[in-house]
Tab-separated table of C-alpha atoms and ligand atoms in Angstrom:
chain	number	residue	atom	x	y	z
A	296	MET	CA	164.751	102.703	210.845
A	297	THR	CA	162.468	105.689	210.823
A	298	TYR	CA	164.276	109.001	210.702
A	299	ALA	CA	162.454	112.235	211.490
A	300	THR	CA	163.443	115.846	211.087
A	301	MET	CA	161.492	119.098	211.138
A	302	TRP	CA	161.923	122.230	209.045
A	303	THR	CA	162.803	125.025	211.412
A	304	TYR	CA	163.446	128.754	211.239
A	305	PRO	CA	166.411	130.073	213.203
A	306	TRP	CA	164.494	133.145	214.423
A	307	ASP	CA	161.893	130.889	216.061
A	308	VAL	CA	164.599	128.907	217.830
A	309	LEU	CA	166.435	131.985	219.086
A	310	ASP	CA	163.402	134.011	220.124
A	311	GLU	CA	161.754	131.126	221.967
A	312	GLY	CA	165.017	130.159	223.707
A	313	ALA	CA	167.525	128.042	221.823
A	314	GLU	CA	168.281	125.665	224.742
A	315	GLU	CA	164.601	125.029	225.401
A	316	VAL	CA	163.592	124.572	221.762
A	317	ILE	CA	166.441	122.235	220.834
A	318	GLY	CA	165.900	120.179	224.009
A	319	PHE	CA	162.153	120.056	223.371
A	320	LEU	CA	162.535	118.896	219.767
A	321	ARG	CA	165.026	116.194	220.746
A	322	GLU	CA	163.463	114.910	223.951
A	323	GLU	CA	159.758	115.698	223.738
A	324	VAL	CA	159.075	115.452	220.011
A	325	GLY	CA	161.612	112.677	219.489
A	326	LEU	CA	163.246	114.075	216.375
A	327	ASP	CA	166.524	112.778	215.001
A	328	ALA	CA	167.390	116.125	213.433
A	329	ILE	CA	166.165	119.568	212.510
A	330	SER	CA	166.349	121.123	209.074
A	331	LEU	CA	167.318	124.688	209.736
A	332	THR	CA	167.366	127.396	207.118
A	333	PRO	CA	170.566	129.440	206.800
A	334	ALA	CA	169.482	131.205	203.556
A	335	TYR	CA	165.848	132.010	202.971
A	336	HIS	CA	163.459	133.885	200.736
A	337	THR	CA	161.025	136.572	201.936
A	338	TYR	CA	158.089	135.716	204.171
A	339	ASP	CA	155.313	136.996	206.415
A	340	GLN	CA	154.887	134.556	209.285
A	341	LEU	CA	152.174	134.379	211.908
A	342	ARG	CA	154.103	133.213	214.933
A	343	LEU	CA	152.113	130.810	217.064
A	344	HIS	CA	154.263	130.155	220.100
A	345	ARG	CA	155.726	133.276	221.541
A	346	ALA	CA	154.325	136.156	223.537
A	347	GLY	CA	154.409	139.650	222.060
A	348	PRO	CA	154.237	140.636	218.418
A	349	ARG	CA	152.885	137.829	216.266
A	350	LEU	CA	153.499	138.859	212.692
A	351	TYR	CA	157.075	138.553	211.524
A	352	SER	CA	158.145	139.680	208.066
A	353	SER	CA	161.308	139.676	206.058
A	354	TYR	CA	161.149	141.888	203.016
A	355	GLU	CA	164.428	140.685	201.554
A	356	ASP	CA	165.988	137.313	200.807
A	357	ALA	CA	168.775	136.947	203.347
A	358	VAL	CA	171.207	134.661	205.107
A	359	TYR	CA	170.757	133.779	208.770
A	360	PHE	CA	174.368	133.330	209.750
A	361	GLN	CA	177.448	135.542	209.769
A	362	PRO	CA	179.192	134.826	206.476
A	363	ASP	CA	182.896	135.272	206.021
A	364	LEU	CA	182.606	137.967	203.369
A	365	SER	CA	186.096	137.281	202.049
A	366	ARG	CA	184.652	134.094	200.541
A	367	TYR	CA	182.392	136.258	198.357
A	368	ARG	CA	185.056	138.752	197.306
A	369	ASP	CA	185.084	137.390	193.775
A	370	THR	CA	181.378	136.663	193.445
A	371	VAL	CA	179.116	139.204	191.777
A	372	LEU	CA	176.242	138.057	193.980
A	373	LYS	CA	176.726	138.846	197.659
A	374	PRO	CA	174.699	137.527	200.590
A	375	LEU	CA	172.499	139.970	202.487
A	376	ILE	CA	172.831	139.380	206.216
A	377	SER	CA	169.494	139.300	208.021
A	378	PRO	CA	169.130	141.613	211.043
A	379	VAL	CA	168.590	138.352	212.985
A	380	ALA	CA	172.283	137.548	212.406
A	381	ARG	CA	173.871	140.951	212.919
A	382	GLU	CA	174.604	140.704	216.642
A	383	ARG	CA	175.112	136.956	216.887
A	384	ASP	CA	175.541	133.982	214.598
A	385	PRO	CA	172.336	131.901	214.804
A	386	LEU	CA	173.924	128.996	213.009
A	387	GLU	CA	176.883	128.888	215.338
A	388	ILE	CA	174.613	128.911	218.405
A	389	ILE	CA	172.133	126.363	217.089
A	390	SER	CA	174.677	123.972	215.569
A	391	ARG	CA	176.573	123.887	218.867
A	392	LEU	CA	173.404	123.135	220.801
A	393	CYS	CA	172.334	120.436	218.349
A	394	LYS	CA	175.685	118.761	218.746
A	395	ARG	CA	175.444	118.904	222.540
A	396	ARG	CA	171.887	117.540	222.635
A	397	GLY	CA	172.497	114.797	220.068
A	398	LEU	CA	170.181	116.332	217.480
A	399	GLY	CA	171.284	116.076	213.844
A	400	LEU	CA	171.477	119.228	211.739
A	401	THR	CA	170.440	119.591	208.130
A	402	LEU	CA	170.823	122.971	206.441
A	403	TRP	CA	167.738	123.749	204.404
A	404	THR	CA	169.194	126.067	201.791
A	405	ILE	CA	167.414	128.053	199.097
A	406	GLY	CA	169.151	128.018	195.717
A	407	THR	CA	167.858	130.049	192.790
A	408	HIS	CA	164.773	131.601	194.387
A	409	ASN	CA	166.030	135.054	195.308
A	410	HIS	CA	164.191	138.260	194.497
A	411	LEU	CA	166.834	140.515	195.947
A	412	LEU	CA	169.759	139.132	193.953
A	413	ALA	CA	167.709	138.759	190.765
A	414	SER	CA	166.586	142.390	190.991
A	415	ARG	CA	170.054	143.737	191.845
A	416	HIS	CA	171.594	141.639	189.077
A	417	PRO	CA	169.006	141.138	186.334
A	418	GLU	CA	171.757	139.702	184.115
A	419	CYS	CA	171.787	136.716	186.516
A	420	ALA	CA	168.023	136.164	186.346
A	421	LEU	CA	166.119	133.881	183.996
A	422	GLN	CA	165.334	135.678	180.754
A	423	GLY	CA	162.145	134.807	178.925
A	424	ALA	CA	161.687	134.528	175.167
A	425	PHE	CA	161.050	138.287	174.886
A	426	GLY	CA	164.247	139.130	176.775
A	427	ASP	CA	162.621	140.020	180.093
A	428	PRO	CA	164.555	139.206	183.255
A	429	TYR	CA	162.196	137.260	185.520
A	430	PRO	CA	161.717	138.300	189.144
A	431	GLY	CA	162.939	136.047	191.918
A	432	ALA	CA	164.551	133.427	189.702
A	433	LEU	CA	168.300	133.102	189.145
A	434	CYS	CA	169.602	131.090	186.183
A	435	LEU	CA	171.782	128.068	186.925
A	436	ALA	CA	173.497	128.279	183.545
A	437	ASN	CA	174.979	131.608	184.668
A	438	PRO	CA	178.512	131.089	186.051
A	439	GLN	CA	178.010	133.917	188.564
A	440	VAL	CA	174.966	132.225	190.044
A	441	ARG	CA	176.842	128.951	190.302
A	442	GLU	CA	179.804	130.608	191.932
A	443	TYR	CA	177.552	132.162	194.561
A	444	ILE	CA	175.788	128.863	195.314
A	445	ARG	CA	179.148	127.093	195.508
A	446	ALA	CA	180.619	129.706	197.873
A	447	LEU	CA	177.543	129.617	200.107
A	448	SER	CA	177.432	125.812	200.188
A	449	VAL	CA	181.132	125.359	200.886
A	450	GLU	CA	181.031	127.922	203.680
A	451	LEU	CA	177.990	126.316	205.314
A	452	CYS	CA	179.413	122.810	205.158
A	453	ASN	CA	182.976	123.679	206.141
A	454	ARG	CA	182.361	126.175	208.934
A	455	TYR	CA	179.562	124.422	210.774
A	456	GLU	CA	178.993	120.871	211.948
A	457	VAL	CA	176.239	119.695	209.669
A	458	ASP	CA	175.038	116.276	208.597
A	459	CYS	CA	173.327	117.249	205.402
A	460	ILE	CA	172.729	120.187	203.081
A	461	GLU	CA	169.234	120.207	201.672
A	462	TYR	CA	168.565	122.257	198.559
A	463	GLU	CA	165.267	123.869	197.818
A	464	SER	CA	164.930	125.456	194.348
A	465	LEU	CA	168.175	124.144	192.890
A	466	TYR	CA	166.683	124.181	189.409
A	467	TYR	CA	165.048	126.525	186.887
A	468	LEU	CA	162.161	128.234	188.637
A	469	GLY	CA	160.518	129.173	185.375
A	470	TRP	CA	157.485	131.377	185.020
A	471	GLY	CA	155.487	132.777	187.902
A	472	MET	CA	157.807	133.614	190.814
A	473	PHE	CA	156.084	136.953	191.191
A	474	ARG	CA	156.506	139.144	194.212
A	475	ASN	CA	153.840	141.658	193.297
A	476	HIS	CA	150.202	141.096	192.430
A	477	ALA	CA	150.351	139.197	189.138
A	478	LYS	CA	148.419	140.784	186.273
A	479	VAL	CA	147.974	138.165	183.584
A	480	GLY	CA	144.993	138.514	181.264
A	481	VAL	CA	145.141	135.304	179.257
A	482	GLU	CA	144.846	131.662	180.105
A	483	LEU	CA	148.321	130.337	179.379
A	484	GLY	CA	147.554	126.660	179.772
A	485	PRO	CA	150.292	124.059	180.360
A	486	VAL	CA	152.002	124.689	177.014
A	487	GLY	CA	151.927	128.492	177.325
A	488	ARG	CA	153.381	128.192	180.805
A	489	LEU	CA	156.132	125.922	179.537
A	490	LEU	CA	157.055	128.345	176.761
A	491	LEU	CA	157.182	131.246	179.190
A	492	SER	CA	159.324	129.164	181.554
A	493	LEU	CA	162.152	128.767	179.051
A	494	CYS	CA	165.261	130.822	179.702
A	495	PHE	CA	167.046	132.423	176.737
A	496	CYS	CA	169.757	134.229	178.666
A	497	PRO	CA	173.144	134.341	176.895
A	498	HIS	CA	174.384	131.434	179.030
A	499	CYS	CA	171.440	129.171	178.224
A	500	ARG	CA	171.737	130.068	174.540
A	501	GLY	CA	175.454	129.362	174.715
A	502	ARG	CA	174.912	125.967	176.331
A	503	ALA	CA	172.409	125.097	173.630
A	504	GLY	CA	174.843	126.202	170.919
A	505	ASP	CA	177.551	123.977	172.406
A	506	ALA	CA	175.138	121.056	172.118
A	507	GLY	CA	174.299	121.894	168.511
A	508	VAL	CA	170.821	123.200	169.369
A	509	ASP	CA	169.688	126.364	167.568
A	510	ALA	CA	168.468	128.534	170.454
A	511	GLY	CA	167.825	131.529	168.175
A	512	ALA	CA	165.452	129.514	166.012
A	513	LEU	CA	163.647	128.163	169.066
A	514	GLN	CA	163.373	131.635	170.617
A	515	ALA	CA	161.809	133.026	167.429
A	516	GLN	CA	159.417	130.080	167.280
A	517	VAL	CA	158.448	130.465	170.954
A	518	ARG	CA	157.839	134.191	170.519
A	519	GLY	CA	155.527	133.485	167.588
A	520	GLN	CA	153.607	130.871	169.545
A	521	LEU	CA	153.264	133.162	172.550
A	522	GLU	CA	152.151	136.098	170.346
A	523	GLU	CA	149.315	133.865	169.215
A	524	VAL	CA	148.371	133.132	172.845
A	525	PHE	CA	148.561	136.840	173.715
A	526	ALA	CA	146.306	137.669	170.768
A	527	GLY	CA	143.641	135.539	172.379
A	528	GLY	CA	144.399	132.130	171.005
A	529	SER	CA	145.401	129.085	172.942
A	530	LEU	CA	147.851	126.240	172.561
A	531	SER	CA	146.091	122.960	172.852
A	532	GLY	CA	147.597	119.551	173.443
A	533	ASP	CA	149.021	117.795	176.433
A	534	LEU	CA	152.434	118.909	177.520
A	535	GLU	CA	154.251	115.646	176.942
A	536	GLY	CA	152.794	115.196	173.464
A	537	TYR	CA	153.501	118.803	172.548
A	538	VAL	CA	157.160	118.514	173.535
A	539	ALA	CA	157.619	115.103	171.904
A	540	ALA	CA	156.312	116.490	168.606
A	541	ASP	CA	158.896	119.288	168.571
A	542	PRO	CA	162.506	118.033	168.286
A	543	LEU	CA	164.012	121.504	168.749
A	544	LEU	CA	162.073	122.172	171.960
A	545	SER	CA	162.849	118.638	173.201
A	546	ALA	CA	166.551	119.200	172.607
A	547	TYR	CA	166.466	122.562	174.431
A	548	LEU	CA	164.814	120.923	177.454
A	549	ARG	CA	167.525	118.245	177.495
A	550	VAL	CA	170.203	120.951	177.563
A	551	ARG	CA	168.437	122.708	180.448
A	552	ALA	CA	168.151	119.474	182.450
A	553	ALA	CA	171.843	118.780	181.833
A	554	VAL	CA	172.655	122.165	183.403
A	555	VAL	CA	170.739	121.300	186.591
A	556	THR	CA	172.363	117.865	186.849
A	557	GLU	CA	175.788	119.392	186.254
A	558	VAL	CA	175.299	121.829	189.159
A	559	VAL	CA	174.281	118.993	191.465
A	560	LYS	CA	177.362	116.989	190.423
A	561	GLU	CA	179.567	120.012	190.959
A	562	LEU	CA	178.269	120.427	194.506
A	563	ARG	CA	178.615	116.689	195.138
A	564	GLY	CA	182.276	116.941	194.201
A	565	LEU	CA	182.848	119.918	196.513
A	566	LEU	CA	180.965	119.031	199.666
A	567	GLN	CA	181.918	116.416	202.236
A	568	THR	CA	178.412	116.167	203.629
A	569	ARG	CA	175.199	114.431	202.589
A	570	ILE	CA	173.190	116.228	199.904
A	571	SER	CA	169.428	116.227	199.678
A	572	PHE	CA	167.413	117.580	196.753
A	573	LEU	CA	163.853	118.780	197.281
A	574	TYR	CA	161.595	118.201	194.292
A	575	MET	CA	159.060	120.938	193.892
A	576	GLY	CA	159.231	121.198	190.160
A	577	ASP	CA	159.383	118.799	187.260
A	578	TYR	CA	161.316	118.103	184.087
A	579	TYR	CA	159.170	120.263	181.814
A	580	TYR	CA	158.946	123.464	183.833
A	581	ASN	CA	162.070	123.217	185.934
A	582	GLY	CA	164.637	120.990	184.264
A	583	THR	CA	164.811	118.302	186.944
A	584	ASP	CA	165.896	114.956	185.515
A	585	GLN	CA	165.083	112.781	188.493
A	586	ASP	CA	167.067	109.674	187.468
A	587	ALA	CA	170.198	111.710	186.895
A	588	ILE	CA	169.827	113.702	190.114
A	589	GLU	CA	169.138	110.616	192.206
A	590	SER	CA	172.280	108.951	190.962
A	591	VAL	CA	174.295	111.834	192.457
A	592	VAL	CA	172.626	112.873	195.722
A	593	ASP	CA	172.099	111.005	198.984
A	594	GLN	CA	168.443	111.871	199.393
A	595	VAL	CA	165.520	113.283	197.423
A	596	GLU	CA	162.340	114.708	198.860
A	597	ILE	CA	158.718	114.953	197.852
A	598	LEU	CA	155.975	116.769	199.702
A	599	CYS	CA	152.961	114.800	200.941
A	600	TYR	CA	151.309	117.736	202.692
A	601	GLY	CA	147.647	116.922	202.265
A	602	SER	CA	145.260	115.291	204.731
A	603	ASP	CA	144.116	112.672	202.209
A	604	VAL	CA	145.715	109.511	203.569
A	605	ALA	CA	145.267	107.408	200.413
A	606	GLN	CA	146.663	110.185	198.243
A	607	ALA	CA	149.750	110.568	200.447
A	608	ALA	CA	150.409	106.817	200.334
A	609	ALA	CA	149.862	106.702	196.564
A	610	ALA	CA	152.278	109.596	195.981
A	611	ALA	CA	154.954	107.913	198.109
A	612	LYS	CA	154.425	104.560	196.446
A	613	ALA	CA	154.537	106.044	192.944
A	614	GLN	CA	157.720	107.970	193.702
A	615	ARG	CA	159.428	104.924	195.204
A	616	GLY	CA	158.359	102.923	192.171
A	617	ARG	CA	160.134	105.424	189.904
A	618	MET	CA	163.379	105.348	191.885
A	619	ARG	CA	166.342	103.018	191.418
A	620	SER	CA	167.259	103.559	195.094
A	621	PRO	CA	163.906	104.077	196.819
A	622	GLU	CA	165.563	104.146	200.239
A	623	LYS	CA	166.814	107.642	199.296
A	624	LEU	CA	163.303	109.063	199.499
A	625	LEU	CA	162.241	111.456	202.264
A	626	ALA	CA	158.597	112.504	202.525
A	627	GLY	CA	157.691	115.990	203.727
A	628	LEU	CA	154.577	115.978	205.916
A	629	SER	CA	152.499	118.849	207.203
A	630	GLY	CA	152.403	119.315	210.960
A	631	PHE	CA	149.426	121.628	210.755
A	632	HIS	CA	146.431	122.532	208.587
A	633	PRO	CA	145.037	120.634	206.691
A	634	VAL	CA	146.387	117.850	208.935
A	635	ALA	CA	144.566	119.251	211.926
A	636	ASP	CA	143.807	116.382	214.294
A	637	GLU	CA	145.655	113.595	216.020
A	638	LYS	CA	144.050	110.763	214.049
A	639	THR	CA	144.836	112.223	210.616
A	640	LEU	CA	148.369	113.065	211.630
A	641	ARG	CA	148.942	109.473	212.722
A	642	GLU	CA	147.235	107.996	209.660
A	643	VAL	CA	149.161	110.081	207.126
A	644	ILE	CA	152.603	109.080	208.393
A	645	GLY	CA	151.373	105.514	208.933
A	646	ALA	CA	150.263	105.241	205.319
A	647	VAL	CA	153.453	106.760	203.903
A	648	HIS	CA	155.522	104.495	206.163
A	649	GLY	CA	153.363	101.591	204.956
A	650	ALA	CA	154.333	102.543	201.388
A	651	GLY	CA	157.959	101.952	202.354
A	652	VAL	CA	159.230	105.435	203.262
A	653	ARG	CA	161.403	105.643	206.375
A	654	ARG	CA	162.567	109.254	206.225
A	655	PHE	CA	160.246	112.116	207.160
A	656	SER	CA	160.341	115.844	207.677
A	657	TYR	CA	157.552	117.839	209.295
A	658	TYR	CA	156.710	121.360	208.185
A	659	ASN	CA	157.487	123.478	210.254
A	660	TYR	CA	158.334	124.170	213.868
A	661	GLY	CA	157.188	127.798	214.172
A	662	MET	CA	153.962	127.150	212.250
A	663	ILE	CA	152.863	124.048	214.153
A	664	PRO	CA	150.312	124.712	216.919
A	665	ARG	CA	151.562	123.633	220.365
A	666	ARG	CA	148.824	121.025	220.719
A	667	HIS	CA	150.163	119.128	217.696
A	668	PHE	CA	153.642	118.339	219.044
A	669	PRO	CA	152.600	115.452	221.337
A	670	TRP	CA	150.566	114.057	218.447
A	671	ILE	CA	153.649	114.120	216.224
A	672	ARG	CA	155.594	112.351	218.965
A	673	GLU	CA	152.961	109.643	219.232
A	674	ALA	CA	152.700	109.245	215.461
A	675	LEU	CA	156.473	108.817	215.246
A	676	ASP	CA	156.514	106.308	218.119
A	677	GLU	CA	153.793	104.364	216.347
A	678	VAL	CA	155.623	104.033	213.015
A	679	ARG	CA	158.906	103.300	214.786
A	680	ARG	CA	157.212	100.303	216.402
A	681	HIS	CA	156.582	99.018	212.862
A	682	ASP	CA	160.124	99.518	211.565
B	273	LIG	ZN1	169.485	131.082	181.464
């Protein structure tokens, strides 16, 4: 059975009229659920649907509900409440409406990607080989980061009626989560990027030490290799081959992946709801061990956002082929550019459905031009006829 949800911002729902939007998405678009964000990074959004001001910006990472702050009394990291949630609780309003209209509710929750918390608490951020705290990227080996994610997740799942919690960036974000204009004068290449992505914070070093891996030796080695890149050299070789040839680096990556899997297991043990894990990174840069993660969660997600129908189908087929439980796969599809006409929209979902996927999420309500919604409805009706 085809299942369809749509990523949705709470401010779009509230400002356009919560009753109308929820009813429209259920009845007119034919969705089974929405994936609403309760905790989000910064953004500048061109709003397509509403009258009045059209550019909407959030300069800080924030939560879009009214947290019970007593739950964060013992956490070093505290949620920043968005102005959108100061006068009313968007999640309370929208979850109630979803329930009433028979629309499922997934909470699309950002994990480690948080510029505000990483800048207020640099000791909780990833730390590169030279000791620099990285912007916008919290480290999952840090107990304070884990405590914050646990508190946030438990509150969301226990206080609101939700069917699923969907994690974006529940892994090591690595190198490149810049907020400012990046000024990088050398070509890092895949290996340079990998080396800069490694975290050597005290917690990561400690985890490595527990596993008998000499983090100090690796850090010194990585610094030397990066100094060579910075001097104008380059590190050749494909990533996989480079890692395989270095037992110390390979062991460090295994420790990092074990940290990510451990966090997912921890959340699985705590939460009574379905858990979905959005893949946007990979094993080498981000520490995601897909087999291990898939054995714990209820759903994993890949993004098939392009307009190339064959490519979308091939990506879905390849991912399903890698999975022990391919029915756990959800494919993210774009509801707008570059999927900009009715035919392409129908063909993309048709091809991914043809590759065996039955779970879909469209990106995203407030960014989809009005004209596209009936097309999405028709595309969904079409694949449902083939279920
Ligand atoms: Zn770390």
